[in-house]
Amino acid sequence: MFRFLKNAPQLVVPLSTSLMFLGLTAPTTYSQDAQPADDSTEVVETGESGTDLGQEDLDEAAILGIDAKDPADLRRVELLLQSAIKKGLSGENSSFAKKMLGSVLLKKAQQMLGAMRSAPRNRIAQLRDEALRTLHEALENEPELVDAHLLIAQLNLLPGGDKQAVAESTTRAIEILKDRPVERSAAYVLRALTWGPGNEDKRLEDLNSAIQDDPKNLEALQARAALKLQEEDVAGAIEDMERVMAEDPNNRLVEPVVQKLAELNRLDDALNLLTQALEAKPSEGLYRMRAILYRMQMKEDEALADLNKALAIQPRDPISLLQRAEIAINNNNLQGAKDDLRAAERIDPRVALIEQAIAVRCMIAMEEGRMSDAISELKKLIESNPDNLAWQLQLAGLYISDDRPRQAVDLMTAILDRDPKNVGALRTRADAYLNIGEHVKAIEDYDSAIAAIGDDDANTQLSSILNNLAWVLATSPEAKIRDGEKAVRLADRAVRLTEEKKPHILSTLAAAYAETGNFEKAIEWSTKAVDTGKEQEHDQVDQLQEELDQYKAGKPWREKQEVEENATPILSPDDLIDT
């Protein structure tokens, strides 16, 4: 069957610092009526008696500000303070009013950020811009308001933000926090996020400063571990993550580092790191992560044991259920896979929309022979990730299995237009051409695929490509296409690569010898193909026997497929049969 291959995850840099505001308490809505006033805050002269003309407004603002929480109350305090400053305040009153106005505007901006969580998509950018204007106004009144500087940085880390503004705001916050090292540590981490490719040294410098200010800053340690992994300093990365786990054995930040270790093919290091974390404090998340690594090492039994442990700790973990469902499919336990899939979707109906759930439904459909349903699910995956080449190759394979070879040809041609030496696409298009009787085109693609592979005998596709090309050269009804000698060379190489263990490849070598007229050799290898097929309970034993009988009669084997294209419409995912 086709196996689903996920793209290796990219390097993960923690963004929790940039999203701290999401934890703020906020009203369910934020009124546009609470926009900052355009009034000038210019200070005017005091009265003749020497009293501040804005004193009364300031006093009222101070009293109201004690309990002001909702946008309307904050707006009223804001207007009173602006009025007081405009009417005239002196000395401490002026300084106090500006500080208070800065704090009120900061709180107002925080509420806008809270409102962003439930705002329509087309309103989010507007709320962010309003919040930024409010924060800048706050800083005009209170330049040392460090939370405003940090909030400006956080907002600009969102898509469409200004990275330069992040750097400037965090730098100013770092200066203000010179006597508050723990808070300054968080600001260093925030600034580290602004350094892009080519500035890894600056990012590392900020992370080092963050850890120096606060050796227990887990986010800084994890980010530095990720950066070290990017530079392939595996030992340094593991050292940082061990420090993270010493402070918080159940810290989920270990997962991105484990993912990167896996990406670097350091699976043993990743497993050791997870095992250490599990010994300190078992958790469903770490068991699930270790199960995924075991699956990457093809250790399905160990993976299943870890998933069972994860689900014993947290039975309502949909991701572990989906992982277990995939293992069940590989173990031919379709009912178990269906049960886990349904359980995951009952826990959270949104699970049905994630890639892994779609992949599980696709694999179940494939195993049950519902190829059209599998195609529909796989197309849904590709729509969410159109650059995933592995899924496109699998889709082409499904098209062929569902008697839609011409659609497979079209899909693979689009890939080959961009990447003419893509071995998987060449091989799959050649297979599709065979299904519609286009032997010349199939041979061209197989030859191109073999040339692209070269001398790499370790290539997992090579034996199949050699076999398929040898088969068409030996069995095509078109005499001008057949080439028995070349077929023998190709099939012999395929047999050696597979250690004489594949009945259908042994059968191809027999067909090649028959084409050259060497029926003694043809019978020898065909007999071996039949015997091996019976030992393995191969599903094509009957055809293998027919081929052997043909050679015993002194006749070569001829075969040409011309599949009639399946015209049955493919249903949309919403219309699929419930698995």
Tab-separated table of N, CA and C in Angstrom, residues 292-392:
chain	number	residue	atom	x	y	z
A	292	ILE	N	6.122	8.258	18.113
A	292	ILE	CA	6.344	8.740	16.747
A	292	ILE	C	7.770	8.419	16.296
A	293	LEU	N	8.740	8.603	17.207
A	293	LEU	CA	10.130	8.286	16.865
A	293	LEU	C	10.305	6.784	16.640
A	294	TYR	N	9.674	5.984	17.482
A	294	TYR	CA	9.747	4.537	17.267
A	294	TYR	C	9.179	4.166	15.897
A	295	ARG	N	8.110	4.834	15.490
A	295	ARG	CA	7.523	4.544	14.182
A	295	ARG	C	8.494	4.924	13.065
A	296	MET	N	9.249	6.009	13.267
A	296	MET	CA	10.244	6.394	12.271
A	296	MET	C	11.331	5.333	12.152
A	297	GLN	N	11.567	4.586	13.232
A	297	GLN	CA	12.546	3.500	13.211
A	297	GLN	C	11.902	2.160	12.852
A	298	MET	N	10.631	2.206	12.424
A	298	MET	CA	9.876	1.008	12.054
A	298	MET	C	9.699	0.056	13.234
A	299	LYS	N	9.682	0.593	14.443
A	299	LYS	CA	9.460	-0.217	15.648
A	299	LYS	C	8.009	-0.043	16.085
A	300	GLU	N	7.117	-0.691	15.340
A	300	GLU	CA	5.687	-0.494	15.559
A	300	GLU	C	5.222	-1.037	16.908
A	301	ASP	N	5.796	-2.151	17.375
A	301	ASP	CA	5.371	-2.715	18.658
A	301	ASP	C	5.706	-1.767	19.807
A	302	GLU	N	6.932	-1.217	19.784
A	302	GLU	CA	7.313	-0.265	20.835
A	302	GLU	C	6.453	0.991	20.764
A	303	ALA	N	6.164	1.424	19.537
A	303	ALA	CA	5.320	2.610	19.367
A	303	ALA	C	3.925	2.366	19.924
A	304	LEU	N	3.369	1.196	19.626
A	304	LEU	CA	2.027	0.877	20.115
A	304	LEU	C	1.995	0.835	21.639
A	305	ALA	N	3.047	0.285	22.242
A	305	ALA	CA	3.103	0.237	23.710
A	305	ALA	C	3.101	1.641	24.302
A	306	ASP	N	3.864	2.554	23.692
A	306	ASP	CA	3.909	3.928	24.200
A	306	ASP	C	2.578	4.647	23.994
A	307	LEU	N	1.929	4.408	22.871
A	307	LEU	CA	0.627	5.046	22.626
A	307	LEU	C	-0.416	4.541	23.616
A	308	ASN	N	-0.351	3.258	23.945
A	308	ASN	CA	-1.275	2.726	24.947
A	308	ASN	C	-1.037	3.374	26.309
A	309	LYS	N	0.230	3.620	26.643
A	309	LYS	CA	0.540	4.305	27.904
A	309	LYS	C	0.032	5.740	27.878
A	310	ALA	N	0.228	6.403	26.742
A	310	ALA	CA	-0.245	7.787	26.621
A	310	ALA	C	-1.755	7.855	26.811
A	311	LEU	N	-2.467	6.910	26.222
A	311	LEU	CA	-3.928	6.912	26.316
A	311	LEU	C	-4.413	6.450	27.681
A	312	ALA	N	-3.593	5.675	28.394
A	312	ALA	CA	-3.952	5.311	29.766
A	312	ALA	C	-3.900	6.539	30.671
A	313	ILE	N	-2.924	7.433	30.403
A	313	ILE	CA	-2.812	8.670	31.179
A	313	ILE	C	-3.889	9.657	30.767
A	314	GLN	N	-4.097	9.784	29.461
A	314	GLN	CA	-5.077	10.745	28.944
A	314	GLN	C	-5.890	10.062	27.840
A	315	PRO	N	-7.012	9.432	28.219
A	315	PRO	CA	-7.809	8.708	27.217
A	315	PRO	C	-8.401	9.604	26.135
A	316	ARG	N	-8.486	10.901	26.411
A	316	ARG	CA	-9.112	11.812	25.446
A	316	ARG	C	-8.054	12.577	24.651
A	317	ASP	N	-7.027	11.869	24.237
A	317	ASP	CA	-5.959	12.476	23.436
A	317	ASP	C	-6.164	12.071	21.975
A	318	PRO	N	-6.748	12.931	21.146
A	318	PRO	CA	-7.074	12.535	19.768
A	318	PRO	C	-5.851	12.215	18.922
A	319	ILE	N	-4.724	12.893	19.176
A	319	ILE	CA	-3.533	12.647	18.352
A	319	ILE	C	-2.990	11.243	18.596
A	320	SER	N	-2.960	10.823	19.861
A	320	SER	CA	-2.510	9.454	20.152
A	320	SER	C	-3.459	8.433	19.543
A	321	LEU	N	-4.747	8.725	19.563
A	321	LEU	CA	-5.721	7.820	18.950
A	321	LEU	C	-5.481	7.689	17.446
A	322	LEU	N	-5.169	8.800	16.787
A	322	LEU	CA	-4.915	8.753	15.345
A	322	LEU	C	-3.628	8.001	15.036
A	323	GLN	N	-2.595	8.204	15.866
A	323	GLN	CA	-1.354	7.451	15.674
A	323	GLN	C	-1.616	5.956	15.820
A	324	ARG	N	-2.404	5.596	16.831
A	324	ARG	CA	-2.706	4.175	17.043
A	324	ARG	C	-3.545	3.621	15.900
A	325	ALA	N	-4.401	4.461	15.339
A	325	ALA	CA	-5.204	4.025	14.193
A	325	ALA	C	-4.316	3.679	13.004
A	326	GLU	N	-3.273	4.478	12.763
A	326	GLU	CA	-2.358	4.188	11.651
A	326	GLU	C	-1.663	2.843	11.852
A	327	ILE	N	-1.241	2.585	13.095
A	327	ILE	CA	-0.589	1.301	13.379
A	327	ILE	C	-1.570	0.154	13.171
A	328	ALA	N	-2.817	0.359	13.578
A	328	ALA	CA	-3.835	-0.682	13.395
A	328	ALA	C	-4.018	-1.009	11.915
A	329	ILE	N	-3.998	0.009	11.064
A	329	ILE	CA	-4.125	-0.227	9.619
A	329	ILE	C	-2.961	-1.074	9.122
A	330	ASN	N	-1.754	-0.727	9.556
A	330	ASN	CA	-0.580	-1.495	9.136
A	330	ASN	C	-0.635	-2.934	9.630
A	331	ASN	N	-1.354	-3.158	10.741
A	331	ASN	CA	-1.503	-4.507	11.294
A	331	ASN	C	-2.768	-5.199	10.780
A	332	ASN	N	-3.380	-4.625	9.732
A	332	ASN	CA	-4.605	-5.176	9.134
A	332	ASN	C	-5.764	-5.237	10.119
A	333	ASN	N	-5.756	-4.337	11.091
A	333	ASN	CA	-6.843	-4.251	12.071
A	333	ASN	C	-7.700	-3.037	11.721
A	334	LEU	N	-8.483	-3.164	10.656
A	334	LEU	CA	-9.261	-2.018	10.187
A	334	LEU	C	-10.325	-1.594	11.185
A	335	GLN	N	-10.928	-2.562	11.874
A	335	GLN	CA	-11.962	-2.195	12.843
A	335	GLN	C	-11.362	-1.382	13.987
A	336	GLY	N	-10.169	-1.784	14.444
A	336	GLY	CA	-9.500	-1.017	15.490
A	336	GLY	C	-9.174	0.388	15.026
A	337	ALA	N	-8.751	0.513	13.765
A	337	ALA	CA	-8.447	1.838	13.212
A	337	ALA	C	-9.702	2.698	13.161
A	338	LYS	N	-10.806	2.106	12.724
A	338	LYS	CA	-12.059	2.861	12.650
A	338	LYS	C	-12.516	3.304	14.042
A	339	ASP	N	-12.382	2.408	15.017
A	339	ASP	CA	-12.802	2.743	16.383
A	339	ASP	C	-11.998	3.921	16.921
A	340	ASP	N	-10.677	3.894	16.709
A	340	ASP	CA	-9.836	4.991	17.202
A	340	ASP	C	-10.128	6.288	16.460
A	341	LEU	N	-10.364	6.197	15.146
A	341	LEU	CA	-10.686	7.397	14.367
A	341	LEU	C	-11.985	8.023	14.864
A	342	ARG	N	-13.010	7.200	15.061
A	342	ARG	CA	-14.295	7.728	15.533
A	342	ARG	C	-14.155	8.329	16.928
A	343	ALA	N	-13.381	7.663	17.793
A	343	ALA	CA	-13.192	8.176	19.152
A	343	ALA	C	-12.515	9.540	19.123
A	344	ALA	N	-11.497	9.682	18.264
A	344	ALA	CA	-10.793	10.966	18.153
A	344	ALA	C	-11.736	12.061	17.682
A	345	GLU	N	-12.584	11.750	16.713
A	345	GLU	CA	-13.498	12.757	16.168
A	345	GLU	C	-14.623	13.087	17.146
A	346	ARG	N	-14.994	12.115	18.009
A	346	ARG	CA	-16.002	12.416	19.031
A	346	ARG	C	-15.446	13.351	20.098
A	347	ILE	N	-14.173	13.177	20.437
A	347	ILE	CA	-13.546	14.037	21.444
A	347	ILE	C	-13.552	15.481	20.986
A	348	ASP	N	-13.215	15.687	19.733
A	348	ASP	CA	-13.197	17.041	19.175
A	348	ASP	C	-13.512	16.935	17.685
A	349	PRO	N	-14.722	17.317	17.281
A	349	PRO	CA	-15.107	17.189	15.870
A	349	PRO	C	-14.151	17.874	14.904
A	350	ARG	N	-13.407	18.884	15.390
A	350	ARG	CA	-12.459	19.571	14.511
A	350	ARG	C	-11.320	18.660	14.077
A	351	VAL	N	-11.095	17.580	14.820
A	351	VAL	CA	-10.038	16.629	14.478
A	351	VAL	C	-10.240	16.075	13.072
A	352	ALA	N	-11.490	15.963	12.652
A	352	ALA	CA	-11.780	15.412	11.323
A	352	ALA	C	-11.143	16.224	10.211
A	353	LEU	N	-10.792	17.476	10.497
A	353	LEU	CA	-10.254	18.365	9.467
A	353	LEU	C	-8.735	18.366	9.410
A	354	ILE	N	-8.055	17.758	10.394
A	354	ILE	CA	-6.599	17.820	10.398
A	354	ILE	C	-6.020	16.762	9.464
A	355	GLU	N	-4.785	16.979	9.045
A	355	GLU	CA	-4.165	16.128	8.032
A	355	GLU	C	-4.119	14.663	8.445
A	356	GLN	N	-3.763	14.411	9.709
A	356	GLN	CA	-3.592	13.020	10.120
A	356	GLN	C	-4.908	12.254	10.070
A	357	ALA	N	-6.014	12.898	10.446
A	357	ALA	CA	-7.317	12.231	10.386
A	357	ALA	C	-7.712	11.956	8.935
A	358	ILE	N	-7.464	12.926	8.070
A	358	ILE	CA	-7.769	12.727	6.648
A	358	ILE	C	-6.934	11.575	6.089
A	359	ALA	N	-5.658	11.523	6.498
A	359	ALA	CA	-4.784	10.446	6.029
A	359	ALA	C	-5.283	9.085	6.504
A	360	VAL	N	-5.746	9.015	7.753
A	360	VAL	CA	-6.270	7.745	8.273
A	360	VAL	C	-7.503	7.319	7.483
A	361	ARG	N	-8.419	8.252	7.221
A	361	ARG	CA	-9.603	7.914	6.431
A	361	ARG	C	-9.211	7.433	5.034
A	362	CYS	N	-8.206	8.079	4.471
A	362	CYS	CA	-7.734	7.693	3.138
A	362	CYS	C	-7.184	6.272	3.149
A	363	MET	N	-6.369	5.947	4.152
A	363	MET	CA	-5.773	4.611	4.217
A	363	MET	C	-6.830	3.540	4.456
A	364	ILE	N	-7.827	3.858	5.292
A	364	ILE	CA	-8.916	2.899	5.509
A	364	ILE	C	-9.650	2.637	4.193
A	365	ALA	N	-9.946	3.703	3.466
A	365	ALA	CA	-10.637	3.555	2.181
A	365	ALA	C	-9.807	2.721	1.205
A	366	MET	N	-8.493	2.936	1.188
A	366	MET	CA	-7.623	2.164	0.306
A	366	MET	C	-7.665	0.681	0.664
A	367	GLU	N	-7.564	0.392	1.958
A	367	GLU	CA	-7.554	-1.003	2.395
A	367	GLU	C	-8.877	-1.687	2.091
A	368	GLU	N	-9.967	-0.929	2.090
A	368	GLU	CA	-11.281	-1.500	1.805
A	368	GLU	C	-11.608	-1.484	0.309
A	369	GLY	N	-10.661	-1.015	-0.506
A	369	GLY	CA	-10.875	-1.004	-1.945
A	369	GLY	C	-11.764	0.115	-2.432
A	370	ARG	N	-12.032	1.096	-1.588
A	370	ARG	CA	-12.849	2.243	-1.990
A	370	ARG	C	-11.917	3.322	-2.542
A	371	MET	N	-11.397	3.066	-3.738
A	371	MET	CA	-10.367	3.931	-4.288
A	371	MET	C	-10.864	5.350	-4.561
A	372	SER	N	-12.092	5.481	-5.011
A	372	SER	CA	-12.613	6.825	-5.284
A	372	SER	C	-12.678	7.651	-4.007
A	373	ASP	N	-13.100	7.005	-2.901
A	373	ASP	CA	-13.132	7.707	-1.619
A	373	ASP	C	-11.721	8.085	-1.182
A	374	ALA	N	-10.779	7.162	-1.369
A	374	ALA	CA	-9.391	7.441	-1.002
A	374	ALA	C	-8.846	8.607	-1.822
A	375	ILE	N	-9.169	8.627	-3.106
A	375	ILE	CA	-8.726	9.726	-3.974
A	375	ILE	C	-9.271	11.055	-3.474
A	376	SER	N	-10.540	11.069	-3.117
A	376	SER	CA	-11.158	12.311	-2.654
A	376	SER	C	-10.485	12.820	-1.388
A	377	GLU	N	-10.192	11.916	-0.449
A	377	GLU	CA	-9.523	12.322	0.791
A	377	GLU	C	-8.108	12.828	0.504
A	378	LEU	N	-7.405	12.127	-0.386
A	378	LEU	CA	-6.032	12.524	-0.690
A	378	LEU	C	-5.994	13.874	-1.403
A	379	LYS	N	-6.963	14.124	-2.265
A	379	LYS	CA	-7.037	15.432	-2.926
A	379	LYS	C	-7.259	16.536	-1.901
A	380	LYS	N	-7.997	16.221	-0.860
A	380	LYS	CA	-8.217	17.197	0.205
A	380	LYS	C	-6.905	17.514	0.916
A	381	LEU	N	-6.078	16.499	1.140
A	381	LEU	CA	-4.763	16.725	1.745
A	381	LEU	C	-3.900	17.610	0.854
A	382	ILE	N	-3.922	17.335	-0.434
A	382	ILE	CA	-3.092	18.099	-1.368
A	382	ILE	C	-3.557	19.542	-1.453
A	383	GLU	N	-4.858	19.768	-1.353
A	383	GLU	CA	-5.369	21.141	-1.362
A	383	GLU	C	-4.803	21.939	-0.198
A	384	SER	N	-4.611	21.281	0.953
A	384	SER	CA	-4.071	21.974	2.122
A	384	SER	C	-2.562	22.132	2.044
A	385	ASN	N	-1.907	21.311	1.226
A	385	ASN	CA	-0.451	21.380	1.099
A	385	ASN	C	-0.062	21.019	-0.333
A	386	PRO	N	-0.259	21.956	-1.265
A	386	PRO	CA	-0.050	21.648	-2.689
A	386	PRO	C	1.396	21.353	-3.063
A	387	ASP	N	2.350	21.635	-2.182
A	387	ASP	CA	3.753	21.377	-2.499
A	387	ASP	C	4.219	19.998	-2.034
A	388	ASN	N	3.336	19.221	-1.423
A	388	ASN	CA	3.729	17.907	-0.924
A	388	ASN	C	3.800	16.917	-2.089
A	389	LEU	N	5.011	16.669	-2.561
A	389	LEU	CA	5.214	15.810	-3.729
A	389	LEU	C	4.833	14.365	-3.435
A	390	ALA	N	5.119	13.896	-2.215
A	390	ALA	CA	4.814	12.503	-1.876
A	390	ALA	C	3.326	12.228	-2.019
A	391	TRP	N	2.495	13.159	-1.585
A	391	TRP	CA	1.049	12.959	-1.696
A	391	TRP	C	0.607	12.967	-3.158
A	392	GLN	N	1.242	13.798	-3.985
A	392	GLN	CA	0.876	13.814	-5.401
A	392	GLN	C	1.242	12.491	-6.076
